[in-house]
Coordinates of N, CA and C in Angstrom, one line a residue:
Chain P
M18 N 1.0 -1.5 0.1 CA -0.1 -0.2 0.0 C 1.1 1.2 -0.1
T19 N 1.8 1.1 0.5 CA 2.8 2.1 0.9 C 3.3 2.8 -0.7
V20 N 3.6 1.4 -1.8 CA 4.2 1.8 -2.7 C 3.1 2.5 -3.7
V21 N 2.1 1.9 -3.2 CA 0.6 2.7 -4.0 C 0.5 4.4 -3.9
A22 N 0.8 4.4 -2.4 CA 0.4 5.8 -2.0 C 1.8 6.7 -2.9
Y23 N 3.0 6.5 -2.7 CA 4.0 7.1 -3.5 C 4.0 7.2 -4.9
V24 N 3.5 6.1 -5.7 CA 2.7 6.3 -6.8 C 1.7 6.9 -7.4
V25 N 0.4 7.4 -6.6 CA -0.4 8.2 -6.8 C -0.3 9.5 -6.5
G26 N 0.6 9.6 -5.4 CA 1.6 10.8 -4.8 C 2.6 11.6 -6.3
A27 N 2.9 10.7 -6.6 CA 3.8 11.2 -7.6 C 3.1 11.3 -9.1
I28 N 2.0 10.7 -9.5 CA 1.2 11.1 -10.6 C 0.2 12.8 -10.2
L29 N -0.1 12.8 -8.8 CA -0.8 13.9 -8.5 C 0.2 15.1 -8.5
A30 N 0.8 14.7 -8.2 CA 2.1 16.0 -8.3 C 3.0 16.3 -9.3
V31 N 2.6 15.4 -10.2 CA 2.8 16.0 -12.0 C 1.7 16.9 -12.7
A32 N 0.5 16.3 -12.0 CA -0.9 16.4 -12.3 C -1.0 17.9 -11.9
A33 N -0.9 18.1 -10.6 CA -0.8 19.5 -10.4 C 0.0 20.5 -10.5
A34 N 1.5 20.0 -11.3 CA 2.7 21.0 -11.6 C 1.7 21.4 -12.8
C35 N 1.2 20.6 -13.9 CA 0.9 20.8 -14.6 C -0.5 21.8 -15.1
A36 N -1.2 21.8 -14.0 CA -2.7 22.4 -13.6 C -2.0 23.8 -13.3
L37 N -1.0 23.9 -12.3 CA -0.5 25.2 -12.0 C 0.3 25.8 -13.0
Y38 N 0.9 25.2 -13.9 CA 1.2 25.7 -15.1 C 0.5 27.0 -15.7
R39 N -0.3 26.2 -15.9 CA -1.7 26.5 -16.6 C -2.2 27.8 -16.0
A40 N -2.3 27.9 -15.0 CA -3.1 29.0 -14.0 C -2.1 30.0 -14.0
A41 N -0.8 29.1 -14.0 CA 0.2 30.8 -13.9 C 0.4 31.2 -15.2
R42 N 0.2 30.5 -16.5 CA 0.6 31.2 -17.4 C -1.1 31.9 -18.5
G43 N -1.9 31.4 -17.9 CA -3.3 31.9 -18.3 C -3.9 31.4 -19.6
P44 N -3.8 31.7 -20.9 CA -3.9 33.6 -21.0 C -4.9 34.5 -20.3
S45 N -6.7 33.5 -20.2 CA -7.5 34.5 -19.9 C -7.9 34.1 -18.1
I46 N -8.4 34.8 -17.7 CA -9.2 34.8 -16.2 C -9.8 33.4 -16.0
L47 N -10.6 33.1 -17.2 CA -11.2 31.7 -17.2 C -10.6 30.6 -17.5
D48 N -9.3 30.6 -18.3 CA -8.3 29.4 -18.0 C -7.7 28.8 -16.4
R49 N -7.8 30.5 -15.9 CA -6.9 30.0 -14.6 C -7.9 29.4 -13.7
V50 N -9.2 29.9 -14.0 CA -9.7 29.7 -13.1 C -10.5 27.9 -13.0
L51 N -10.5 27.6 -14.4 CA -10.8 26.1 -14.5 C -9.2 25.5 -14.2
A52 N -8.4 26.0 -14.3 CA -6.9 25.2 -13.7 C -6.8 25.2 -12.5
L53 N -7.6 25.8 -11.7 CA -7.6 25.9 -10.1 C -8.3 25.4 -10.0
D54 N -9.5 25.1 -10.5 CA -10.5 24.1 -10.1 C -10.0 22.5 -10.3
V55 N -9.5 22.8 -11.1 CA -8.7 20.9 -11.3 C -7.4 20.8 -10.3
V56 N -7.0 21.9 -10.0 CA -6.0 21.9 -8.6 C -6.8 21.8 -7.5
L57 N -7.7 22.1 -7.2 CA -9.0 21.3 -6.3 C -9.4 20.3 -6.2
A58 N -9.7 19.8 -7.7 CA -9.9 18.4 -7.6 C -8.5 17.7 -7.2
I59 N -7.4 18.1 -7.4 CA -6.3 17.1 -7.0 C -6.1 17.1 -5.8
I60 N -6.2 18.2 -5.2 CA -5.8 18.3 -3.9 C -7.4 17.3 -3.1
G61 N -8.0 17.5 -3.3 CA -9.2 16.0 -3.0 C -9.0 14.8 -2.9
A62 N -8.4 14.5 -4.3 CA -7.8 13.1 -4.2 C -6.5 12.8 -3.7
A63 N -6.0 13.9 -3.3 CA -4.7 13.6 -2.2 C -5.5 13.3 -0.9
L64 N -6.5 14.0 -0.6 CA -6.7 13.8 0.8 C -7.8 12.4 0.9
A65 N -8.1 11.9 -0.2 CA -8.6 10.7 -0.3 C -7.9 9.5 -0.4
T66 N -6.8 9.5 -0.9 CA -5.3 8.8 -1.1 C -5.0 8.9 0.5
R67 N -4.8 10.0 1.4 CA -4.4 10.2 3.1 C -5.2 9.5 3.9
M68 N -7.0 9.3 3.6 CA -7.5 8.5 4.5 C -7.2 7.4 4.3
V69 N -7.3 6.9 2.6 CA -7.0 5.3 2.8 C -5.5 4.8 3.2
V70 N -4.7 5.4 3.2 CA -3.1 5.0 3.8 C -3.0 5.1 5.2
T71 N -3.8 6.1 5.7 CA -3.6 6.2 7.3 C -5.3 5.5 7.9
G72 N -5.8 5.3 7.3 CA -7.2 4.4 7.8 C -8.0 5.3 8.9
N73 N -7.8 6.7 8.9 CA -9.1 7.6 9.2 C -9.6 8.3 8.5
L74 N -10.7 8.8 9.1 CA -11.7 9.4 7.8 C -11.7 11.1 8.1
D75 N -10.5 11.6 8.7 CA -10.7 13.0 9.6 C -11.1 14.2 7.9
N76 N -10.6 13.7 6.7 CA -10.5 14.6 6.1 C -12.3 14.5 5.1
L77 N -13.0 13.7 5.5 CA -13.8 13.5 4.6 C -14.6 14.8 4.4
V78 N -15.2 15.4 5.2 CA -15.9 16.8 5.5 C -15.0 17.7 4.4
F79 N -13.9 17.9 4.0 CA -13.2 18.2 3.0 C -13.7 18.2 2.0
L80 N -14.0 16.6 1.6 CA -14.0 16.6 0.3 C -15.6 16.9 -0.1
V81 N -16.1 16.9 0.9 CA -17.6 17.6 0.5 C -17.4 19.1 0.5
V82 N -16.7 20.0 1.4 CA -16.6 21.1 1.2 C -16.0 22.0 0.0
A83 N -15.1 20.7 -0.4 CA -14.1 21.4 -1.6 C -15.1 21.7 -2.7
S84 N -16.1 20.7 -3.1 CA -17.1 20.9 -4.2 C -17.8 22.0 -4.4
V85 N -18.5 22.2 -3.1 CA -19.1 23.7 -2.9 C -18.3 24.6 -2.6
V86 N -16.9 24.9 -3.0 CA -16.3 26.3 -2.9 C -15.8 25.8 -4.1
G87 N -15.5 25.1 -4.9 CA -14.8 25.4 -6.5 C -16.2 25.9 -7.4
F88 N -17.6 25.0 -7.3 CA -18.4 25.6 -7.2 C -18.8 27.4 -7.5
I89 N -19.0 27.7 -6.2 CA -19.2 29.1 -5.5 C -18.2 29.7 -6.1
G90 N -16.9 29.5 -6.4 CA -15.7 30.2 -7.2 C -16.0 30.1 -8.5
S91 N -16.1 28.9 -9.0 CA -16.1 29.1 -11.0 C -17.0 29.8 -11.3
V92 N -18.3 29.8 -10.2 CA -19.4 30.5 -11.2 C -19.2 32.3 -10.7
T93 N -18.7 32.4 -9.4 CA -18.2 33.7 -9.3 C -17.4 34.9 -10.4
V94 N -16.4 33.6 -10.5 CA -15.7 34.4 -11.2 C -16.3 34.5 -13.2
A95 N -16.9 33.0 -13.5 CA -17.9 33.5 -14.5 C -18.7 34.5 -14.6
R96 N -19.1 34.5 -13.6 CA -20.3 36.0 -13.9 C -19.9 37.2 -13.7
F97 N -18.2 37.4 -12.9 CA -17.8 38.6 -12.6 C -16.9 38.8 -14.3
V98 N -16.5 37.9 -15.1 CA -16.1 37.8 -16.4 C -17.1 38.4 -17.5
T99 N -18.5 37.8 -17.9 CA -19.1 38.5 -18.4 C -20.0 39.7 -18.1
D100 N -20.2 40.1 -16.7 CA -20.5 41.4 -16.7 C -19.5 42.5 -16.5
R101 N -18.6 42.4 -16.9 CA -17.6 43.4 -16.9 C -18.0 44.3 -18.3
K102 N -17.8 45.3 -18.6 CA -18.1 45.9 -19.6 C -16.9 47.0 -20.1
Chain Q
M18 N -6.9 -18.4 6.0 CA -6.3 -18.3 4.4 C -7.1 -17.2 3.3
I19 N -8.4 -17.9 3.8 CA -9.5 -17.3 2.6 C -9.4 -15.9 3.0
V20 N -9.8 -15.5 4.5 CA -9.5 -14.1 4.6 C -8.7 -13.0 4.2
E21 N -7.4 -13.7 4.4 CA -6.6 -13.1 3.6 C -6.3 -12.7 2.5
N22 N -6.8 -14.0 1.9 CA -6.8 -13.8 0.4 C -7.6 -12.8 -0.7
S23 N -8.9 -12.4 0.4 CA -10.2 -11.9 0.1 C -9.0 -10.1 0.5
Q24 N -8.3 -10.0 1.4 CA -8.1 -8.9 1.8 C -6.9 -8.4 1.1
S25 N -5.8 -9.5 0.4 CA -5.2 -9.0 -0.4 C -6.3 -8.6 -2.3
V26 N -6.8 -9.2 -2.2 CA -7.7 -8.7 -3.4 C -8.2 -7.2 -3.3
L27 N -9.1 -6.8 -2.0 CA -9.6 -6.2 -2.4 C -8.6 -4.9 -2.1
D28 N -7.4 -4.9 -1.3 CA -5.9 -4.0 -1.7 C -5.8 -4.0 -3.2
V29 N -5.7 -4.9 -3.7 CA -5.5 -4.8 -4.9 C -6.5 -4.0 -5.9
V30 N -7.8 -3.9 -5.7 CA -8.7 -3.2 -6.2 C -8.7 -1.8 -5.9
V31 N -8.3 -1.3 -4.7 CA -8.1 -0.1 -4.1 C -7.0 0.4 -4.9
A32 N -5.6 -0.4 -5.0 CA -4.7 0.0 -5.3 C -5.2 0.9 -7.2
V33 N -5.8 -0.3 -7.7 CA -6.1 0.1 -9.0 C -7.0 1.3 -9.1
L34 N -7.9 1.4 -8.3 CA -8.8 2.4 -8.3 C -8.1 3.7 -8.0
L35 N -7.6 3.8 -7.1 CA -6.5 4.9 -6.6 C -5.6 5.7 -7.5
I36 N -4.9 4.4 -8.5 CA -4.1 4.7 -9.5 C -4.4 5.2 -11.0
S37 N -6.1 4.9 -10.9 CA -6.8 5.1 -12.2 C -7.4 6.2 -12.0
G38 N -7.7 6.8 -10.8 CA -7.7 8.0 -10.4 C -7.0 9.3 -10.4
A39 N -5.7 8.6 -10.0 CA -4.6 9.4 -10.3 C -4.7 9.8 -11.7
L40 N -4.3 8.6 -12.5 CA -4.1 9.0 -13.9 C -5.7 9.9 -14.3
M41 N -6.5 9.7 -13.8 CA -7.5 11.0 -14.6 C -7.1 12.6 -14.4
S42 N -6.4 12.5 -13.1 CA -5.9 13.9 -12.9 C -4.6 14.1 -13.6
L43 N -4.2 13.2 -13.8 CA -3.0 13.5 -14.8 C -3.1 13.9 -16.3
A44 N -4.4 13.5 -16.6 CA -5.2 13.3 -17.7 C -5.5 15.1 -17.9
A45 N -6.1 15.5 -16.7 CA -6.6 16.9 -16.7 C -5.0 17.6 -16.7
G46 N -4.2 17.3 -16.0 CA -3.2 18.0 -16.3 C -2.8 18.5 -17.3
V47 N -2.3 17.3 -17.8 CA -1.6 17.3 -19.6 C -2.2 17.7 -20.6
G48 N -3.9 17.7 -20.5 CA -4.8 18.7 -21.3 C -4.9 20.0 -21.4
L49 N -4.6 20.5 -19.6 CA -4.7 21.7 -19.4 C -3.7 22.3 -20.3
V50 N -2.4 21.8 -19.8 CA -1.1 22.0 -20.7 C -1.3 22.5 -22.3
R51 N -1.6 21.3 -22.8 CA -1.3 21.0 -24.2 C -2.4 21.4 -24.9
F52 N -4.0 21.5 -24.7 CA -5.1 21.7 -25.3 C -4.9 23.7 -25.5
P53 N -5.4 23.7 -26.9 CA -5.2 24.8 -27.3 C -6.2 26.5 -26.8
D54 N -7.6 25.8 -26.6 CA -8.1 26.8 -26.0 C -8.7 26.7 -25.2
L55 N -10.1 27.4 -24.8 CA -10.5 27.4 -23.1 C -11.4 26.2 -23.5
L56 N -12.2 26.1 -24.6 CA -13.2 25.2 -24.5 C -12.8 23.6 -24.4
S57 N -11.5 23.2 -25.2 CA -11.4 21.9 -25.2 C -10.1 21.7 -23.7
R58 N -9.9 22.9 -23.4 CA -9.5 22.5 -21.7 C -10.6 22.2 -20.7
M59 N -11.6 23.0 -21.2 CA -12.3 22.4 -20.6 C -13.2 21.3 -20.4
H60 N -13.1 20.7 -21.9 CA -13.2 19.1 -21.8 C -12.4 18.0 -20.8
A61 N -11.0 18.5 -21.0 CA -10.1 17.7 -20.1 C -10.4 18.2 -18.7
A62 N -10.3 19.3 -18.5 CA -10.7 19.4 -16.7 C -11.8 19.2 -16.1
T63 N -12.6 18.1 -16.6 CA -13.6 17.6 -15.8 C -13.5 16.4 -15.8
K64 N -12.2 16.1 -16.0 CA -12.5 14.1 -15.9 C -12.0 13.6 -14.4
P65 N -10.9 14.5 -13.6 CA -10.6 14.7 -12.0 C -11.7 14.9 -11.5
Q66 N -12.9 15.8 -11.9 CA -13.8 15.8 -11.0 C -14.8 15.3 -11.0
V67 N -15.4 14.4 -12.2 CA -16.2 13.4 -12.1 C -16.1 11.9 -12.0
L68 N -15.4 11.5 -12.9 CA -14.9 10.1 -12.8 C -13.6 9.8 -11.6
G69 N -12.7 10.9 -11.8 CA -11.4 10.7 -11.1 C -12.3 10.9 -9.5
L70 N -13.1 11.7 -9.0 CA -13.6 11.4 -8.1 C -14.7 10.4 -7.8
L71 N -15.1 10.0 -8.5 CA -15.6 8.5 -8.6 C -15.0 7.8 -7.8
L72 N -14.1 7.2 -8.6 CA -12.9 6.2 -8.4 C -12.3 6.6 -6.9
F73 N -11.7 7.6 -6.2 CA -11.3 7.8 -5.3 C -12.5 7.4 -4.3
L74 N -13.5 8.3 -4.5 CA -14.9 7.5 -3.6 C -14.9 6.1 -3.4
L75 N -15.0 5.4 -4.8 CA -15.0 4.0 -4.7 C -14.1 3.2 -3.8
A76 N -12.5 3.8 -3.7 CA -11.4 3.4 -3.3 C -12.0 4.0 -1.8
L77 N -12.1 4.7 -1.2 CA -12.8 4.8 0.1 C -13.5 3.8 0.0
A78 N -14.4 3.4 -0.1 CA -15.8 3.2 0.1 C -15.2 1.8 0.6
V79 N -13.9 0.8 -0.8 CA -14.1 -0.4 -0.8 C -12.5 -0.9 0.5
E80 N -11.8 0.5 1.0 CA -11.1 0.2 1.8 C -11.5 0.1 2.9
F81 N -12.5 0.8 3.2 CA -13.6 1.2 5.1 C -14.1 0.2 4.7
R82 N -15.4 -0.4 4.1 CA -16.3 -1.3 3.8 C -17.1 -0.6 5.5
S83 N -17.9 0.1 5.3 CA -18.6 0.7 6.2 C -20.0 1.1 6.0
W84 N -20.9 0.8 6.3 CA -22.5 1.1 5.3 C -22.4 2.7 5.7
A85 N -22.3 3.2 6.9 CA -22.1 4.4 7.7 C -21.4 5.2 6.5
L86 N -20.5 5.0 6.0 CA -19.8 5.9 5.2 C -20.6 5.8 3.8
I87 N -21.2 5.1 3.2 CA -21.7 5.1 2.2 C -22.5 6.6 1.6
P88 N -23.5 6.8 2.8 CA -24.6 7.8 2.5 C -23.4 9.2 2.6
V89 N -22.5 9.3 2.7 CA -21.5 10.8 3.0 C -21.0 10.7 1.7
L90 N -20.2 9.8 1.1 CA -20.0 9.4 -0.4 C -20.5 9.9 -1.4
L91 N -21.8 9.2 -1.3 CA -22.9 9.3 -2.1 C -23.3 11.0 -2.3
V92 N -23.5 11.7 -0.9 CA -24.2 13.2 -1.1 C -22.7 13.9 -1.8
C93 N -21.2 13.8 -1.1 CA -20.1 13.7 -2.1 C -20.4 14.3 -3.2
W94 N -20.8 12.7 -4.3 CA -20.5 12.8 -5.6 C -21.5 13.5 -5.8
I95 N -22.6 13.4 -5.4 CA -24.3 13.2 -6.2 C -23.5 15.2 -6.3
F96 N -23.3 15.7 -5.2 CA -23.3 17.2 -5.4 C -22.3 17.7 -6.5
Q97 N -21.1 16.9 -6.6 CA -20.3 17.3 -7.5 C -20.9 17.1 -9.0
L98 N -21.8 15.9 -8.9 CA -22.4 15.9 -10.1 C -23.4 16.9 -10.5
L99 N -24.1 17.5 -9.5 CA -25.2 18.3 -9.6 C -24.4 19.8 -9.9
T100 N -22.9 20.1 -9.2 CA -22.7 21.6 -9.4 C -21.4 21.6 -10.6
S101 N -21.3 20.5 -11.0 CA -19.7 21.0 -12.1 C -20.4 20.9 -12.9
P102 N -21.6 20.2 -13.6 CA -21.9 21.1 -15.0 C -22.7 22.6 -15.0
V103 N -23.0 22.8 -13.8 CA -23.2 24.1 -13.5 C -22.3 25.3 -14.0
S104 N -21.2 24.8 -13.1 CA -19.9 25.7 -13.2 C -19.4 26.0 -14.9
A105 N -19.3 25.0 -15.2 CA -18.7 24.4 -17.0 C -19.8 25.3 -18.0
H106 N -20.9 25.0 -17.3 CA -21.7 26.2 -18.2 C -21.3 27.3 -17.9
M107 N -21.4 28.0 -17.1 CA -21.2 29.5 -16.8 C -19.7 30.0 -17.0
V108 N -18.5 29.0 -17.0 CA -17.5 29.1 -17.5 C -17.4 29.2 -19.2
G109 N -18.2 28.1 -19.4 CA -18.4 28.2 -21.0 C -19.0 29.4 -21.5
R110 N -20.0 30.2 -21.3 CA -20.8 30.9 -22.0 C -19.6 32.0 -21.6
A111 N -19.6 32.4 -20.3 CA -18.7 33.3 -20.3 C -17.2 33.6 -21.6
G112 N -17.1 32.0 -21.4 CA -15.8 31.9 -22.7 C -16.5 32.8 -24.2
Y113 N -17.7 31.9 -24.2 CA -18.3 32.5 -25.8 C -18.5 34.0 -25.8
R114 N -18.9 34.6 -25.0 CA -19.3 35.6 -24.7 C -18.2 36.5 -24.8
T115 N -17.2 36.2 -24.3 CA -16.0 37.4 -24.1 C -15.0 36.8 -25.4
R116 N -15.4 35.8 -26.4 CA -14.5 35.1 -27.0 C -13.3 34.7 -26.7
H117 N -12.9 34.3 -25.7 CA -12.0 33.2 -25.1 C -11.9 32.0 -25.7
M118 N -11.9 31.9 -27.3 CA -11.7 30.4 -27.9 C -11.1 30.6 -29.2
R119 N -10.7 29.7 -29.7 CA -10.5 29.7 -31.5 C -12.1 29.3 -32.2
R120 N -12.3 30.3 -32.6 CA -13.4 29.8 -33.6 C -12.7 29.0 -34.7
D121 N -11.7 29.0 -35.1 CA -11.2 28.0 -36.4 C -11.5 26.5 -36.1
L122 N -11.2 26.0 -34.6 CA -11.5 24.8 -34.2 C -12.6 24.0 -34.0
L123 N -13.5 25.2 -33.7 CA -14.9 24.5 -33.9 C -15.6 23.9 -35.2
T124 N -16.1 22.8 -34.7 CA -16.5 21.6 -36.0 C -18.3 22.6 -36.1
I125 N -18.9 22.8 -35.4 CA -20.4 23.4 -35.3 C -20.2 24.3 -34.4
D126 N -20.7 25.4 -34.6 CA -21.1 26.4 -33.9 C -22.9 26.9 -33.8
E127 N -23.7 26.0 -33.2 CA -25.0 25.9 -33.0 C -25.7 27.3 -32.3
L128 N -24.7 27.7 -31.8 CA -25.2 29.0 -30.8 C -25.0 30.3 -31.9
D129 N -24.2 30.2 -33.0 CA -24.0 31.1 -33.9 C -24.9 31.6 -34.6
D130 N -26.1 30.6 -35.2 CA -27.3 30.8 -35.7 C -27.9 31.7 -35.1
V131 N -28.1 31.3 -34.0 CA -29.1 32.1 -33.0 C -29.1 33.1 -33.0
V132 N -27.2 33.7 -32.1 CA -27.0 34.8 -32.3 C -27.6 35.9 -33.3
E133 N -27.0 35.1 -34.6 CA -27.5 35.7 -35.5 C -28.7 36.3 -36.1
K134 N -29.5 35.4 -35.7 CA -30.9 35.6 -36.0 C -31.5 37.1 -34.6
A135 N -31.0 36.5 -33.9 CA -31.6 37.5 -32.6 C -31.1 39.0 -33.1
A136 N -29.6 38.8 -33.8 CA -29.2 40.3 -34.2 C -29.8 40.9 -35.0
R137 N -30.2 40.3 -36.1 CA -31.1 40.3 -37.1 C -32.9 40.7 -37.0
Q138 N -33.4 40.0 -35.9 CA -34.1 40.6 -35.6 C -34.3 42.0 -34.7
R139 N -33.2 42.2 -34.1 CA -33.1 43.4 -33.3 C -33.1 44.5 -34.2
K140 N -32.6 44.3 -35.3 CA -32.2 45.7 -36.6 C -33.7 45.3 -37.0
D141 N -34.4 44.6 -37.3 CA -35.5 44.8 -38.1 C -36.5 45.7 -37.1
D142 N -36.5 45.3 -35.5 CA -37.0 45.9 -34.8 C -36.9 47.5 -35.0
R143 N -35.4 47.7 -34.8 CA -34.8 49.0 -34.7 C -35.5 50.1 -36.2
R144 N -35.3 49.4 -37.0 CA -35.8 49.8 -38.5 C -37.5 50.2 -38.2
K145 N -38.0 49.0 -37.7 CA -39.5 49.3 -37.8 C -40.1 50.8 -36.4
K146 N -39.1 51.1 -35.4 CA -39.4 51.7 -34.6 C -38.9 53.1 -35.3
G147 N -37.7 53.1 -36.1 CA -37.0 54.5 -36.7 C -38.0 55.1 -37.7
A148 N -38.8 53.9 -38.4 CA -39.9 54.5 -39.6 C -41.1 55.4 -38.9
Q149 N -41.4 54.8 -38.0 CA -42.5 55.7 -37.3 C -42.0 56.8 -36.6
P150 N -43.1 57.9 -36.4 CA -42.3 59.0 -35.7 C -42.1 59.5 -34.5
D151 N -40.7 59.6 -34.0 CA -39.9 59.4 -33.0 C -41.1 60.2 -31.9
P152 N -41.3 59.0 -30.7 CA -42.1 60.0 -29.8 C -41.4 61.1 -28.9
G153 N -40.0 60.9 -28.7 CA -39.3 61.7 -27.9 C -38.5 62.5 -28.3

C-alpha cells in the first residue's frame, strides 16, 4: 500500500504541476479559474488517498466542502467576466 | 487463509482504483497544458472532477467497507455531479461571450445561428421603430 501511495502521490504531483503551470500562464482569467478547479480536485484526490493510507476519516468533510467552494468560486468568476463591460 | 486472500484482493482493487483516479488527474493536467483553447481545456478539466472523484470515493468505500460511510460518499459525489455541469456551463458561456476561444477549431457552432438571428431581429425592430415618428 505504501508503494501505491507513493505512485499516486507522484502522479498527482505531476498533474498539479501541469495545472499550476496553466494557472500561472493564463492567457485568460477563465483558463486560470479552470486550472484552479483542477488543482482543487487534485487536492481532494490527495486527501482521499491520505485517508485510505492512514485509515482515518478526518478529511471526509473537506471532500464535500471542496466541491461547494469550487462551485461558488468558478461561478463567481464566470459572472464577473460576463458582466464586466 | 480465505480472509487473508480476500483482503489482498481488496487491497489490489483499492490500489487500481487509486491509481486510475490519479491518472484521470494526470490526464486533466496534461490536457490543460497541451490543449489550444478554453473549450477544449474545459473538456480535459472535467475528468478528475467527476470520474476521478468517483474512483477515489470507490477506493474509500472498498477500503473502509462500512455502511455508515456510503451516504456521505454518495452526497459528496452527487453534489459534485450537480455542481460541475453548472459551473462548466457558466465558464463556457462567459468564454463564448468574451470570445476566449478559437473559432477555427470549432466543427459546429449552433449558438452562432441563434445569435445571428437575434441580431437580425433586433435590427428589424429598430428599423420599424425608426420608420414611425419618434415619440421622444
